[in-house]
Coordinates of C-alpha atoms and ligand atoms in Angstrom, one line a residue:
M1 CA 132.8 102.9 104.8
Q2 CA 129.1 103.0 105.6
F3 CA 127.3 101.3 102.7
K4 CA 124.1 103.0 101.6
T5 CA 123.5 101.1 98.3
L6 CA 124.8 97.6 99.3
Y7 CA 122.7 95.4 101.6
G8 CA 123.0 91.9 102.9
P9 CA 124.4 89.6 102.0
V10 CA 121.1 87.8 102.2
R11 CA 120.5 84.1 101.6
S12 CA 117.9 83.2 99.0
G13 CA 116.7 79.9 97.9
R14 CA 117.2 80.8 94.3
L15 CA 120.6 82.5 94.3
G16 CA 122.3 81.3 97.5
L17 CA 124.3 84.1 99.2
S18 CA 123.6 87.3 97.4
L19 CA 124.9 90.8 97.9
G20 CA 122.0 93.2 97.2
V21 CA 122.5 96.5 95.3
D22 CA 119.9 99.2 95.6
L23 CA 119.6 101.1 92.3
L24 CA 117.0 103.6 93.6
G25 CA 117.7 104.8 97.1
K26 CA 114.1 105.6 97.6
R27 CA 110.7 104.0 97.1
I28 CA 110.6 104.6 93.3
C29 CA 108.7 102.0 91.2
S30 CA 106.4 101.6 88.2
L31 CA 104.1 99.5 90.4
D32 CA 102.7 99.8 93.9
C33 CA 102.1 96.2 94.8
I34 CA 99.9 95.6 97.8
Y35 CA 102.2 92.9 99.1
C36 CA 105.4 95.1 98.7
E37 CA 107.7 94.5 101.7
V38 CA 109.3 97.9 101.5
G39 CA 106.0 99.8 101.9
P40 CA 104.0 102.0 99.5
T41 CA 105.6 103.4 96.4
R42 CA 106.4 107.1 96.8
V43 CA 107.4 107.9 93.2
H44 CA 105.2 106.0 90.9
T45 CA 106.8 106.3 87.5
L46 CA 108.1 104.7 84.3
E47 CA 110.6 107.4 83.7
R48 CA 114.2 106.2 83.6
R49 CA 116.7 108.5 85.5
A50 CA 119.9 108.2 87.4
Y51 CA 118.1 107.8 90.7
M52 CA 121.2 106.4 92.3
P53 CA 124.3 107.4 90.4
A54 CA 126.5 104.6 89.0
R55 CA 129.6 106.1 90.4
T56 CA 128.2 105.9 94.0
I57 CA 127.3 102.3 93.6
L58 CA 130.6 101.3 92.0
E59 CA 132.5 103.2 94.7
E60 CA 130.8 101.1 97.3
L61 CA 131.4 97.8 95.4
R62 CA 135.1 98.8 95.1
S63 CA 135.2 99.4 98.8
W64 CA 133.5 96.1 99.6
N65 CA 136.2 94.4 97.4
S66 CA 139.2 96.3 98.9
Q67 CA 138.0 95.7 102.5
G68 CA 138.2 92.0 101.7
L69 CA 134.7 91.3 102.8
P70 CA 133.7 87.8 101.7
R71 CA 132.5 87.2 98.2
P72 CA 128.8 86.4 97.6
E73 CA 127.6 83.9 95.1
F74 CA 125.6 86.6 93.2
I75 CA 125.5 90.4 93.0
T76 CA 121.8 91.1 92.8
L77 CA 120.5 94.4 91.4
G78 CA 117.2 95.4 93.0
G79 CA 116.5 97.6 96.0
L80 CA 113.7 99.9 97.1
G81 CA 111.9 99.8 93.7
E82 CA 112.3 98.7 90.1
P83 CA 116.0 98.6 89.2
C84 CA 115.5 99.0 85.5
L85 CA 114.3 102.5 86.1
N86 CA 117.9 103.5 86.7
V87 CA 119.1 104.8 83.4
E88 CA 122.7 104.1 84.4
M89 CA 122.0 100.4 84.8
E90 CA 124.3 99.5 81.9
E91 CA 127.3 101.2 83.5
I92 CA 126.5 99.6 86.9
I93 CA 126.4 96.1 85.3
A94 CA 129.6 96.7 83.4
G95 CA 131.4 98.2 86.4
S96 CA 130.3 95.3 88.7
R97 CA 131.7 92.8 86.2
T98 CA 135.0 94.7 86.2
I99 CA 135.3 94.8 90.0
F100 CA 134.0 91.2 90.5
P101 CA 134.7 89.4 87.2
E102 CA 134.0 86.0 88.7
I103 CA 130.7 86.8 90.4
P104 CA 127.5 86.5 88.3
I105 CA 124.9 89.3 88.2
A106 CA 121.2 88.8 88.8
V107 CA 118.4 91.4 88.4
L108 CA 115.1 91.4 90.2
T109 CA 112.5 93.1 87.9
N110 CA 108.8 93.7 87.8
S111 CA 108.9 93.2 84.0
T112 CA 107.3 96.6 83.3
L113 CA 110.3 98.0 81.3
L114 CA 111.1 94.9 79.2
H115 CA 109.2 96.2 76.2
D116 CA 112.0 98.8 76.0
P117 CA 114.7 97.5 73.6
A118 CA 117.4 99.5 75.5
V119 CA 116.5 97.8 78.8
R120 CA 116.5 94.3 77.1
R121 CA 119.9 95.0 75.7
E122 CA 121.3 96.2 79.0
L123 CA 120.0 93.1 80.8
G124 CA 121.7 91.0 78.2
A125 CA 125.0 91.4 80.0
T126 CA 123.7 89.7 83.2
Q127 CA 123.5 86.0 84.0
V128 CA 120.1 85.7 85.7
V129 CA 117.0 87.8 85.4
L130 CA 114.2 87.2 87.9
P131 CA 111.0 88.8 86.5
S132 CA 107.8 88.8 88.4
L133 CA 104.4 88.3 86.7
D134 CA 101.6 87.8 89.3
T135 CA 98.6 87.7 86.9
L136 CA 97.6 87.8 83.3
V137 CA 94.0 89.0 84.2
P138 CA 93.9 92.8 83.7
S139 CA 91.4 93.4 86.6
E140 CA 93.6 91.4 89.0
F141 CA 96.8 93.2 87.7
V142 CA 95.3 96.6 88.6
K143 CA 94.3 95.3 92.0
I144 CA 97.4 93.6 93.1
N145 CA 100.2 95.5 91.3
K146 CA 98.6 99.0 91.0
P147 CA 100.6 100.1 87.9
C148 CA 101.5 103.7 87.1
S149 CA 100.1 105.4 84.0
G150 CA 101.7 103.9 80.9
V151 CA 102.2 100.4 82.2
I152 CA 100.2 98.0 80.0
L153 CA 99.9 94.3 80.7
D154 CA 100.2 93.3 77.0
N155 CA 103.5 95.2 76.8
I156 CA 104.8 93.2 79.8
T157 CA 104.0 89.9 78.2
S158 CA 105.4 90.9 74.8
G159 CA 108.5 92.4 76.4
L160 CA 109.1 89.2 78.3
L161 CA 108.7 87.0 75.2
E162 CA 111.1 89.3 73.2
F163 CA 113.6 89.3 76.0
R164 CA 113.5 85.5 76.1
E165 CA 114.2 85.3 72.4
R166 CA 117.7 86.7 72.7
Y167 CA 118.7 86.4 76.3
A168 CA 121.5 83.9 76.9
G169 CA 121.2 83.8 80.7
R170 CA 118.7 82.1 82.9
I171 CA 115.2 83.4 83.6
F172 CA 113.6 82.6 87.0
L173 CA 109.9 83.7 86.8
E174 CA 108.2 84.5 90.1
I175 CA 104.4 84.5 90.7
L176 CA 103.3 85.8 94.0
L177 CA 99.8 84.7 95.1
T178 CA 97.5 86.7 97.3
R179 CA 94.3 85.3 98.7
G180 CA 91.1 86.2 96.8
I181 CA 92.9 88.5 94.3
N182 CA 95.2 86.6 91.8
D183 CA 94.7 83.0 93.0
S184 CA 91.8 82.6 90.4
E185 CA 91.2 79.7 88.0
E186 CA 91.3 82.2 85.2
N187 CA 94.7 83.5 86.1
L188 CA 96.0 79.9 86.4
A189 CA 94.6 79.0 83.0
R190 CA 96.2 82.0 81.3
L191 CA 99.6 81.4 83.0
R192 CA 99.5 77.8 82.0
E193 CA 99.1 78.9 78.4
F194 CA 101.7 81.7 78.6
I195 CA 104.6 80.0 80.5
P196 CA 105.4 77.3 77.9
R197 CA 105.8 80.2 75.3
L198 CA 108.1 82.1 77.6
K199 CA 110.2 79.0 78.5
P200 CA 111.6 80.3 81.8
D201 CA 114.4 78.2 83.3
R202 CA 112.2 77.9 86.5
V203 CA 109.0 79.2 87.9
D204 CA 108.6 80.0 91.6
V205 CA 105.1 80.2 92.9
V206 CA 105.3 81.9 96.3
T207 CA 103.1 83.8 98.7
M208 CA 103.7 86.5 101.3
T209 CA 105.9 85.6 104.2
R210 CA 106.3 89.1 105.5
P211 CA 103.9 92.0 106.0
G212 CA 103.0 93.8 102.8
A213 CA 102.3 97.4 102.1
S214 CA 98.5 96.9 102.4
P215 CA 96.3 95.0 104.8
L216 CA 94.4 93.8 101.7
A217 CA 97.3 91.5 100.9
E218 CA 96.8 88.1 102.5
A219 CA 98.9 85.0 102.0
V220 CA 97.3 82.0 100.3
D221 CA 97.3 78.6 102.2
E222 CA 99.7 75.8 101.6
Q223 CA 97.1 73.8 99.7
T224 CA 96.7 76.5 97.1
L225 CA 100.5 76.9 96.7
T226 CA 100.9 73.2 96.2
A227 CA 98.0 73.1 93.6
W228 CA 99.5 75.9 91.6
R229 CA 103.1 74.5 91.7
T230 CA 101.7 71.2 90.5
A231 CA 99.6 72.8 87.8
L232 CA 102.6 74.8 86.5
R233 CA 105.2 72.0 86.8
G234 CA 106.6 70.8 83.5
A235 CA 106.5 74.3 82.0
T236 CA 110.1 74.9 82.9
K237 CA 113.6 73.4 82.7
E238 CA 114.2 73.4 86.4
E239 CA 112.0 72.5 89.3
G240 CA 111.0 75.8 91.1
S241 CA 111.0 75.7 94.8
Q242 CA 112.4 77.4 97.9
Q243 CA 115.5 75.3 98.4
P244 CA 117.7 75.6 101.5
A245 CA 120.9 77.4 100.8
S246 CA 123.8 75.3 99.3
S247 CA 126.7 74.1 101.4
Q248 CA 128.9 76.5 99.4
S249 CA 126.8 79.5 100.6
Q250 CA 126.8 78.2 104.1
G251 CA 130.6 78.2 104.0
L252 CA 130.7 81.7 102.7
A253 CA 128.2 82.9 105.3
Q254 CA 130.3 81.3 108.1
G255 CA 133.2 83.3 106.7
I256 CA 131.2 86.4 107.1
A257 CA 130.2 85.6 110.6
Q258 CA 133.7 84.8 111.6
G259 CA 135.5 87.5 109.6
L260 CA 133.5 90.6 110.6
A261 CA 133.9 92.7 113.6
T262 CA 130.8 93.4 115.7
D263 CA 130.4 96.9 114.2
A264 CA 130.4 95.4 110.7
Q265 CA 127.9 92.8 111.7
R266 CA 125.7 95.5 113.2
D267 CA 125.9 97.5 110.0
L268 CA 125.0 94.5 107.9
V269 CA 122.0 93.7 110.0
L270 CA 120.8 97.3 109.9
N271 CA 121.3 97.5 106.2
S272 CA 119.3 94.4 105.7
L273 CA 116.5 95.5 108.0
R274 CA 116.4 98.9 106.2
R275 CA 115.5 97.1 103.0
R276 CA 112.8 94.8 104.4
P277 CA 111.2 93.8 107.7
Q278 CA 112.6 90.4 108.9
T279 CA 112.4 88.1 111.8
I280 CA 115.4 87.4 114.0
D281 CA 115.6 83.9 112.6
Q282 CA 115.6 85.2 109.0
V283 CA 118.5 87.5 109.7
R284 CA 120.3 84.9 111.8
E285 CA 120.0 82.4 109.0
A286 CA 121.1 84.8 106.3
L287 CA 124.3 85.8 108.2
S288 CA 124.9 82.4 109.8
L289 CA 125.2 83.9 113.2
D290 CA 124.5 81.9 116.2
S291 CA 121.2 82.3 117.9
A292 CA 122.4 83.9 121.2
Q293 CA 124.6 86.3 119.3
T294 CA 121.7 87.4 117.0
R295 CA 119.3 87.8 119.9
A296 CA 121.8 89.9 121.9
L297 CA 122.5 92.1 118.8
F298 CA 118.7 92.7 118.3
A299 CA 118.2 93.4 122.0
D300 CA 121.0 96.0 121.8
L301 CA 119.7 97.6 118.7
A302 CA 116.2 97.8 120.1
A303 CA 117.4 99.3 123.4
Q304 CA 119.2 102.0 121.4
G305 CA 116.0 102.7 119.5
A306 CA 117.7 101.7 116.2
I307 CA 115.1 99.1 115.3
Q308 CA 111.5 98.5 116.1
H309 CA 109.2 95.5 115.7
A310 CA 105.6 94.7 114.8
R311 CA 103.7 91.4 115.1
E312 CA 102.4 90.3 111.7
L313 CA 101.3 86.9 110.3
G314 CA 102.0 85.5 113.8
E315 CA 105.6 86.5 113.9
D316 CA 107.7 89.4 115.2
F317 CA 109.2 91.4 112.2
F318 CA 111.9 94.0 112.9
Q319 CA 112.8 97.0 110.8
V320 CA 115.0 100.1 111.2
A321 CA 113.2 102.8 113.2
P322 CA 112.1 105.8 111.2
Ligands
SF4_401 S1 107.0 94.5 95.1 FE1 108.6 95.2 93.6 S2 107.4 95.8 91.9 FE2 106.0 95.8 93.5 S3 106.0 97.8 94.4 FE3 107.5 96.7 95.6 S4 109.4 97.1 94.5 FE4 107.8 97.7 93.1

């Protein structure tokens, strides 16, 4: 079966080996962040709809299971936009738990729908929520996240606080810094005041490592990242960082590398590149392939015109050809 809603597995520092699920199918989001790795938002909305039907997603998860493909450490709901916009999210979460009862579910969210009690209740059935909150300064919010009409920064903060009140799972807050936009003293001071009220389980301060949707988005330097991480340290239960993958996930990934036929590896690589541009090393590391094998696969895909590359931030990033 060709998977159109599942991608990866990809390795992440926060979740280990994670199987991504795209709940949108297209660039549909309530924000249009200048650093977005999947390009500009096409449908800019707060309206919840069944953008990708639950039955399609659950059919693919059942197929993944019945094909005996290796089990990831997390099933992560996200994709080409904001997953909470999918009005069938509750059914998707419940169905995933039935198909993979032992695998926890994580959700990547931009926090814009957390003021909606229905969304907070639906997310209550997951184990980890990873909300992003790049700035608490309204003028910076407009510049970096470009919200659609109806998105209000105060609703985001109150929604986050209300969600924390009742959520039994873990919250990993992400703050992405871009140079000259949200790396201000004012933003840092506001976040230092807000984060202890939110009590996230960890805070990850990151910057861009891949090309964003807009040339205005530039990464901050290492010194700024360190200063922010130090300033926000202590506001959480866990130390936020970009840890290397655990040995458990490496074992799983080796299973993938050894257990999949070349065609399946090719599909996994293409699926992964369809979601975001990546370097050869990022893909190699995520799938634990050996270096020569990955380079040969990329050379093949490029020769067939299936992928193309662009040089950004001093590195070659590959993505699926349009
Ligand atoms: S980075 Fe996330 S929240 Fe921002 S536009 Fe892209 S998908 Fe939407």
